[in-house]
Amino acid sequence: MTIWTDLADLELKLHYVNAGGIKTRVLEAGSGEPLILLHGTGGHIEAYARNIRGLSEKFRVICIDMVGHGYTEKPNRPYGIDYYSDHLLGVMQALDLSQAFISGESLGGWVAAWFAAHHPEYVKALVLNTPGNVNNKPEVMQKLKDSTIKAVIEANYENVKTRLEWLMYDKSQVTEELIEARYKIYTQPEYQQSVYNIVCLQDIEVRKQYSWDPSWCEKINVPTLLAWTSHDPTSTVEEGKPLQEMIPNSEFTVIQDAGHWPQWEKVEEFNSVLTDFLLAQVTK
């Protein structure tokens, strides 16, 4: 399966919106209840390329490049979770969305949860997909920071490939097209500065302002599914379980034989898990 070839006959819209003053790349497909998909650290719309066809059969799928990422504008300032959340609010306002389902992977899951805690009126339900490094493990944070910077500042085929392979349980899932898509993004001149703003969250002094904690997680009052994997490189299933206790009435599921990107490695299972959970909320 390739990215854009697989989407070639799908009716979709790739465009830009002004999200609170930030030029933002958006991909939309399908109709029905809006579903916003948020990528992880150093990610971009293409992280969900394998899911768009299936999910667009049930939802109005909205993929975005978050602020500082992909081909979205890259203001020169640190990107805290509150800043990503403000940007998401700007996207929803630009698209005239009063509410949406939101699913985020890794960093995107963290942003989605924070957004739901601070703007609950905009969220119908959440699916948090391997939300990253919930325990603030120094070795994981350092590896993510170093590999992300290296992939950008020393951008070449091998460095980008290594960064992508870290995400996967099955390394063969890292395709040439995915490497090329990310290489082109990382070699944008403005990304050379942006990468340092992106990885600021891997510094504990910055990160502790937003660390997962009952003080804000308890404010999430929408149906929430935590979708973990058996081989997530950031946190084990056991380490992820405390999030279920922090987020009221949340559910927890595990996708087997996948790493940090279950949406890419286990497309049908991920789509089914997400769709079944979200549509169940519509019928309640």
mmCIF file of C-alpha atoms in Angstrom:
data_model
loop_
_atom_site.group_PDB
_atom_site.id
_atom_site.type_symbol
_atom_site.label_atom_id
_atom_site.label_comp_id
_atom_site.label_asym_id
_atom_site.label_seq_id
_atom_site.Cartn_x
_atom_site.Cartn_y
_atom_site.Cartn_z
ATOM 1 C CA MET A 1 0.000 0.000 0.000
ATOM 2 C CA THR A 2 1.252 3.467 -0.893
ATOM 3 C CA ILE A 3 0.112 6.799 0.458
ATOM 4 C CA TRP A 4 -1.153 8.980 -2.339
ATOM 5 C CA THR A 5 -1.696 6.244 -4.900
ATOM 6 C CA ASP A 6 -4.090 4.569 -2.477
ATOM 7 C CA LEU A 7 -5.987 7.848 -2.096
ATOM 8 C CA ALA A 8 -5.950 8.723 -5.797
ATOM 9 C CA ASP A 9 -9.605 7.860 -6.488
ATOM 10 C CA LEU A 10 -10.942 9.121 -3.160
ATOM 11 C CA GLU A 11 -12.836 12.386 -3.107
ATOM 12 C CA LEU A 12 -10.826 14.566 -0.754
ATOM 13 C CA LYS A 13 -9.773 18.136 -0.174
ATOM 14 C CA LEU A 14 -6.218 19.199 0.634
ATOM 15 C CA HIS A 15 -6.185 22.868 1.555
ATOM 16 C CA TYR A 16 -4.989 25.508 4.000
ATOM 17 C CA VAL A 17 -6.919 27.431 6.629
ATOM 18 C CA ASN A 18 -6.053 30.434 8.785
ATOM 19 C CA ALA A 19 -6.139 28.996 12.299
ATOM 20 C CA GLY A 20 -5.773 31.931 14.650
ATOM 21 C CA GLY A 21 -3.248 33.543 12.321
ATOM 22 C CA ILE A 22 -1.356 30.302 11.559
ATOM 23 C CA LYS A 23 -1.485 28.990 7.990
ATOM 24 C CA THR A 24 -2.438 25.344 8.509
ATOM 25 C CA ARG A 25 -2.479 22.370 6.122
ATOM 26 C CA VAL A 26 -5.707 20.371 6.298
ATOM 27 C CA LEU A 27 -6.907 17.233 4.527
ATOM 28 C CA GLU A 28 -10.608 16.369 4.541
ATOM 29 C CA ALA A 29 -12.525 13.356 3.214
ATOM 30 C CA GLY A 30 -15.937 11.847 3.772
ATOM 31 C CA SER A 31 -19.082 13.137 5.430
ATOM 32 C CA GLY A 32 -20.927 12.676 8.681
ATOM 33 C CA GLU A 33 -19.749 13.469 12.203
ATOM 34 C CA PRO A 34 -16.431 15.391 12.084
ATOM 35 C CA LEU A 35 -13.391 13.417 13.273
ATOM 36 C CA ILE A 36 -10.116 15.306 13.771
ATOM 37 C CA LEU A 37 -6.901 13.252 13.655
ATOM 38 C CA LEU A 38 -3.762 14.588 15.362
ATOM 39 C CA HIS A 39 -0.272 13.208 14.636
ATOM 40 C CA GLY A 40 2.704 12.852 17.000
ATOM 41 C CA THR A 41 6.027 14.627 17.541
ATOM 42 C CA GLY A 42 7.662 15.412 14.210
ATOM 43 C CA GLY A 43 4.634 14.011 12.409
ATOM 44 C CA HIS A 44 2.304 15.225 9.677
ATOM 45 C CA ILE A 45 -0.926 14.389 7.866
ATOM 46 C CA GLU A 46 0.608 11.385 6.111
ATOM 47 C CA ALA A 47 0.826 9.528 9.446
ATOM 48 C CA TYR A 48 -2.874 8.771 8.953
ATOM 49 C CA ALA A 49 -2.755 8.153 5.210
ATOM 50 C CA ARG A 50 -3.703 4.478 5.578
ATOM 51 C CA ASN A 51 -6.772 5.312 7.660
ATOM 52 C CA ILE A 52 -8.416 8.041 5.622
ATOM 53 C CA ARG A 53 -10.239 5.781 3.147
ATOM 54 C CA GLY A 54 -11.768 3.513 5.776
ATOM 55 C CA LEU A 55 -12.643 6.198 8.302
ATOM 56 C CA SER A 56 -14.127 8.499 5.659
ATOM 57 C CA GLU A 57 -16.849 5.903 5.064
ATOM 58 C CA LYS A 58 -18.301 6.789 8.476
ATOM 59 C CA PHE A 59 -16.962 10.245 9.330
ATOM 60 C CA ARG A 60 -15.958 13.602 7.947
ATOM 61 C CA VAL A 61 -12.256 12.967 8.464
ATOM 62 C CA ILE A 62 -10.129 16.041 9.149
ATOM 63 C CA CYS A 63 -6.340 15.548 9.294
ATOM 64 C CA ILE A 64 -4.106 18.480 10.107
ATOM 65 C CA ASP A 65 -0.439 19.332 10.322
ATOM 66 C CA MET A 66 -0.204 20.727 13.859
ATOM 67 C CA VAL A 67 1.537 24.054 14.421
ATOM 68 C CA GLY A 68 5.265 23.859 13.634
ATOM 69 C CA HIS A 69 4.824 20.526 11.831
ATOM 70 C CA GLY A 70 4.457 19.312 8.281
ATOM 71 C CA TYR A 71 3.638 22.172 5.936
ATOM 72 C CA THR A 72 1.830 24.256 8.546
ATOM 73 C CA GLU A 73 3.381 27.584 9.535
ATOM 74 C CA LYS A 74 6.209 27.425 12.091
ATOM 75 C CA PRO A 75 6.280 30.395 14.493
ATOM 76 C CA ASN A 76 9.618 30.683 16.262
ATOM 77 C CA ARG A 77 8.598 29.978 19.842
ATOM 78 C CA PRO A 78 8.429 26.886 22.085
ATOM 79 C CA TYR A 79 5.478 24.629 21.385
ATOM 80 C CA GLY A 80 3.832 23.739 24.679
ATOM 81 C CA ILE A 81 0.708 21.610 24.934
ATOM 82 C CA ASP A 82 -1.346 24.735 25.578
ATOM 83 C CA TYR A 83 -0.042 26.264 22.335
ATOM 84 C CA TYR A 84 -0.979 23.159 20.335
ATOM 85 C CA SER A 85 -4.379 23.225 22.014
ATOM 86 C CA ASP A 86 -4.910 26.881 21.089
ATOM 87 C CA HIS A 87 -3.987 26.033 17.511
ATOM 88 C CA LEU A 88 -6.511 23.175 17.441
ATOM 89 C CA LEU A 89 -9.180 25.565 18.659
ATOM 90 C CA GLY A 90 -8.213 27.919 15.837
ATOM 91 C CA VAL A 91 -8.582 25.082 13.308
ATOM 92 C CA MET A 92 -12.044 24.209 14.571
ATOM 93 C CA GLN A 93 -13.116 27.832 14.453
ATOM 94 C CA ALA A 94 -11.686 28.229 10.937
ATOM 95 C CA LEU A 95 -13.677 25.175 9.818
ATOM 96 C CA ASP A 96 -16.781 26.427 11.654
ATOM 97 C CA LEU A 97 -16.952 23.289 13.817
ATOM 98 C CA SER A 98 -18.922 23.564 17.039
ATOM 99 C CA GLN A 99 -18.000 20.006 18.100
ATOM 100 C CA ALA A 100 -15.947 17.060 16.845
ATOM 101 C CA PHE A 101 -14.654 13.647 17.731
ATOM 102 C CA ILE A 102 -10.893 13.902 18.284
ATOM 103 C CA SER A 103 -8.296 11.146 18.051
ATOM 104 C CA GLY A 104 -4.628 11.805 18.645
ATOM 105 C CA GLU A 105 -1.529 9.650 18.417
ATOM 106 C CA SER A 106 1.388 10.202 20.825
ATOM 107 C CA LEU A 107 1.798 13.997 21.107
ATOM 108 C CA GLY A 108 -1.569 14.299 19.363
ATOM 109 C CA GLY A 109 -3.211 12.228 22.093
ATOM 110 C CA TRP A 110 -1.704 14.462 24.752
ATOM 111 C CA VAL A 111 -2.973 17.568 22.940
ATOM 112 C CA ALA A 112 -6.424 16.026 22.430
ATOM 113 C CA ALA A 113 -6.748 15.216 26.135
ATOM 114 C CA TRP A 114 -5.567 18.678 27.212
ATOM 115 C CA PHE A 115 -7.967 20.281 24.736
ATOM 116 C CA ALA A 116 -10.886 18.225 26.062
ATOM 117 C CA ALA A 117 -10.020 19.209 29.639
ATOM 118 C CA HIS A 118 -9.905 22.912 28.792
ATOM 119 C CA HIS A 119 -12.509 23.148 26.001
ATOM 120 C CA PRO A 120 -15.004 20.351 26.763
ATOM 121 C CA GLU A 121 -17.801 22.027 24.853
ATOM 122 C CA TYR A 122 -15.944 21.382 21.580
ATOM 123 C CA VAL A 123 -15.398 17.639 22.066
ATOM 124 C CA LYS A 124 -17.883 14.788 21.549
ATOM 125 C CA ALA A 125 -15.527 11.928 22.426
ATOM 126 C CA LEU A 126 -11.823 11.076 22.465
ATOM 127 C CA VAL A 127 -9.641 8.231 21.266
ATOM 128 C CA LEU A 128 -6.125 8.604 22.700
ATOM 129 C CA ASN A 129 -3.780 6.457 20.659
ATOM 130 C CA THR A 130 -0.499 5.573 22.448
ATOM 131 C CA PRO A 131 -0.277 9.000 24.122
ATOM 132 C CA GLY A 132 3.447 9.517 24.493
ATOM 133 C CA ASN A 133 5.721 8.788 27.448
ATOM 134 C CA VAL A 134 3.089 9.175 30.139
ATOM 135 C CA ASN A 135 5.636 8.548 32.899
ATOM 136 C CA ASN A 136 8.218 11.169 31.842
ATOM 137 C CA LYS A 137 10.965 8.558 31.544
ATOM 138 C CA PRO A 138 14.254 10.456 31.015
ATOM 139 C CA GLU A 139 15.730 7.812 28.689
ATOM 140 C CA VAL A 140 12.677 7.854 26.412
ATOM 141 C CA MET A 141 12.557 11.644 26.358
ATOM 142 C CA GLN A 142 16.254 11.902 25.511
ATOM 143 C CA LYS A 143 16.043 9.303 22.744
ATOM 144 C CA LEU A 144 13.034 10.990 21.188
ATOM 145 C CA LYS A 145 14.700 14.394 21.378
ATOM 146 C CA ASP A 146 18.024 13.228 19.949
ATOM 147 C CA SER A 147 16.547 11.152 17.130
ATOM 148 C CA THR A 148 14.122 13.902 16.111
ATOM 149 C CA ILE A 149 16.829 16.583 15.993
ATOM 150 C CA LYS A 150 19.230 14.258 14.161
ATOM 151 C CA ALA A 151 16.594 13.360 11.550
ATOM 152 C CA VAL A 152 16.084 17.065 10.797
ATOM 153 C CA ILE A 153 19.467 18.748 11.287
ATOM 154 C CA GLU A 154 21.355 15.859 9.659
ATOM 155 C CA ALA A 155 18.539 14.952 7.310
ATOM 156 C CA ASN A 156 19.361 12.045 5.034
ATOM 157 C CA TYR A 157 17.684 8.795 4.069
ATOM 158 C CA GLU A 158 19.134 6.729 6.918
ATOM 159 C CA ASN A 159 18.449 9.213 9.704
ATOM 160 C CA VAL A 160 14.846 9.721 8.656
ATOM 161 C CA LYS A 161 14.407 5.968 8.217
ATOM 162 C CA THR A 162 15.827 5.313 11.703
ATOM 163 C CA ARG A 163 13.448 7.850 13.252
ATOM 164 C CA LEU A 164 10.480 6.186 11.536
ATOM 165 C CA GLU A 165 11.592 2.651 12.401
ATOM 166 C CA TRP A 166 11.576 3.595 16.083
ATOM 167 C CA LEU A 167 7.805 4.010 15.766
ATOM 168 C CA MET A 168 7.161 0.519 14.405
ATOM 169 C CA TYR A 169 7.053 -2.966 15.859
ATOM 170 C CA ASP A 170 7.374 -4.327 12.306
ATOM 171 C CA LYS A 171 10.206 -2.254 10.820
ATOM 172 C CA SER A 172 9.286 -3.377 7.289
ATOM 173 C CA GLN A 173 6.222 -1.104 7.556
ATOM 174 C CA VAL A 174 8.518 1.888 6.980
ATOM 175 C CA THR A 175 8.032 2.406 3.259
ATOM 176 C CA GLU A 176 10.200 4.323 0.802
ATOM 177 C CA GLU A 177 7.336 6.706 0.172
ATOM 178 C CA LEU A 178 6.900 7.473 3.870
ATOM 179 C CA ILE A 179 10.633 8.162 4.213
ATOM 180 C CA GLU A 180 10.553 10.449 1.177
ATOM 181 C CA ALA A 181 7.471 12.329 2.429
ATOM 182 C CA ARG A 182 9.094 12.975 5.798
ATOM 183 C CA TYR A 183 12.486 13.822 4.282
ATOM 184 C CA LYS A 184 10.892 16.578 2.174
ATOM 185 C CA ILE A 185 9.192 18.006 5.228
ATOM 186 C CA TYR A 186 12.307 17.872 7.389
ATOM 187 C CA THR A 187 14.468 19.590 4.777
ATOM 188 C CA GLN A 188 12.306 22.713 4.666
ATOM 189 C CA PRO A 189 14.581 25.609 5.725
ATOM 190 C CA GLU A 190 12.169 26.752 8.454
ATOM 191 C CA TYR A 191 12.102 23.255 9.991
ATOM 192 C CA GLN A 192 15.733 23.661 11.069
ATOM 193 C CA GLN A 193 14.564 26.057 13.801
ATOM 194 C CA SER A 194 11.146 24.525 14.307
ATOM 195 C CA VAL A 195 12.552 21.177 15.419
ATOM 196 C CA TYR A 196 14.019 22.741 18.567
ATOM 197 C CA ASN A 197 10.658 24.314 19.378
ATOM 198 C CA ILE A 198 9.020 20.923 18.833
ATOM 199 C CA VAL A 199 11.319 18.973 21.161
ATOM 200 C CA CYS A 200 11.077 21.460 24.020
ATOM 201 C CA LEU A 201 8.535 19.082 25.565
ATOM 202 C CA GLN A 202 11.311 16.525 26.014
ATOM 203 C CA ASP A 203 12.910 18.851 28.598
ATOM 204 C CA ILE A 204 11.490 18.055 32.014
ATOM 205 C CA GLU A 205 11.280 21.683 33.169
ATOM 206 C CA VAL A 206 8.998 22.478 30.230
ATOM 207 C CA ARG A 207 7.208 19.150 30.289
ATOM 208 C CA LYS A 208 6.184 19.211 33.952
ATOM 209 C CA GLN A 209 3.799 22.090 33.235
ATOM 210 C CA TYR A 210 1.704 19.683 31.158
ATOM 211 C CA SER A 211 2.478 16.239 32.595
ATOM 212 C CA TRP A 212 -0.434 13.851 32.862
ATOM 213 C CA ASP A 213 -1.998 14.533 36.232
ATOM 214 C CA PRO A 214 -5.431 14.113 37.871
ATOM 215 C CA SER A 215 -5.570 17.896 38.429
ATOM 216 C CA TRP A 216 -6.467 18.372 34.770
ATOM 217 C CA CYS A 217 -7.293 14.867 33.542
ATOM 218 C CA GLU A 218 -10.268 14.753 35.909
ATOM 219 C CA LYS A 219 -11.779 17.660 33.967
ATOM 220 C CA ILE A 220 -12.227 15.438 30.892
ATOM 221 C CA ASN A 221 -15.960 14.754 30.891
ATOM 222 C CA VAL A 222 -16.430 13.162 27.475
ATOM 223 C CA PRO A 223 -16.313 9.446 26.553
ATOM 224 C CA THR A 224 -12.642 8.496 26.201
ATOM 225 C CA LEU A 225 -10.933 5.406 24.836
ATOM 226 C CA LEU A 226 -7.249 4.765 25.566
ATOM 227 C CA ALA A 227 -5.862 2.655 22.707
ATOM 228 C CA TRP A 228 -2.518 1.163 23.737
ATOM 229 C CA THR A 229 -0.302 -1.370 21.971
ATOM 230 C CA SER A 230 1.641 -4.438 23.022
ATOM 231 C CA HIS A 231 4.986 -2.977 21.870
ATOM 232 C CA ASP A 232 4.777 0.788 22.402
ATOM 233 C CA PRO A 233 8.397 2.053 22.736
ATOM 234 C CA THR A 234 7.378 4.892 25.075
ATOM 235 C CA SER A 235 5.197 3.199 27.686
ATOM 236 C CA THR A 236 4.091 -0.342 28.475
ATOM 237 C CA VAL A 237 0.461 -1.333 28.905
ATOM 238 C CA GLU A 238 1.003 -1.421 32.672
ATOM 239 C CA GLU A 239 2.489 2.084 32.594
ATOM 240 C CA GLY A 240 -0.455 3.330 30.550
ATOM 241 C CA LYS A 241 -3.128 1.962 32.859
ATOM 242 C CA PRO A 242 -2.942 4.839 35.408
ATOM 243 C CA LEU A 243 -4.340 7.155 32.725
ATOM 244 C CA GLN A 244 -7.570 5.186 32.862
ATOM 245 C CA GLU A 245 -7.770 5.967 36.566
ATOM 246 C CA MET A 246 -7.074 9.672 35.961
ATOM 247 C CA ILE A 247 -9.679 10.141 33.198
ATOM 248 C CA PRO A 248 -13.227 9.602 34.497
ATOM 249 C CA ASN A 249 -15.225 6.741 32.946
ATOM 250 C CA SER A 250 -12.541 6.050 30.329
ATOM 251 C CA GLU A 251 -12.047 2.711 28.604
ATOM 252 C CA PHE A 252 -8.796 0.910 27.780
ATOM 253 C CA THR A 253 -7.953 -1.428 24.922
ATOM 254 C CA VAL A 254 -4.759 -3.012 23.625
ATOM 255 C CA ILE A 255 -3.856 -3.552 19.961
ATOM 256 C CA GLN A 256 -1.483 -6.477 19.643
ATOM 257 C CA ASP A 257 1.716 -6.655 17.555
ATOM 258 C CA ALA A 258 2.031 -2.918 16.989
ATOM 259 C CA GLY A 259 4.416 -0.194 18.149
ATOM 260 C CA HIS A 260 3.782 3.542 18.475
ATOM 261 C CA TRP A 261 1.802 3.803 15.224
ATOM 262 C CA PRO A 262 -1.020 1.225 15.424
ATOM 263 C CA GLN A 263 -2.983 3.320 12.936
ATOM 264 C CA TRP A 264 -0.269 2.534 10.359
ATOM 265 C CA GLU A 265 0.682 -1.029 11.310
ATOM 266 C CA LYS A 266 -2.795 -2.382 12.132
ATOM 267 C CA VAL A 267 -5.007 -0.333 9.848
ATOM 268 C CA GLU A 268 -8.197 -2.404 9.865
ATOM 269 C CA GLU A 269 -8.088 -3.128 13.588
ATOM 270 C CA PHE A 270 -7.352 0.487 14.472
ATOM 271 C CA ASN A 271 -10.130 1.790 12.221
ATOM 272 C CA SER A 272 -12.567 -0.728 13.677
ATOM 273 C CA VAL A 273 -11.659 0.048 17.297
ATOM 274 C CA LEU A 274 -11.976 3.785 16.711
ATOM 275 C CA THR A 275 -15.171 3.569 14.637
ATOM 276 C CA ASP A 276 -16.999 1.180 16.983
ATOM 277 C CA PHE A 277 -16.216 3.314 20.030
ATOM 278 C CA LEU A 278 -17.141 6.657 18.477
ATOM 279 C CA LEU A 279 -20.321 5.495 16.758
ATOM 280 C CA ALA A 280 -21.459 3.919 20.015
ATOM 281 C CA GLN A 281 -21.414 7.419 21.515
ATOM 282 C CA VAL A 282 -23.715 8.707 18.757
ATOM 283 C CA THR A 283 -26.365 6.079 19.501
ATOM 284 C CA LYS A 284 -26.373 6.610 23.284
#
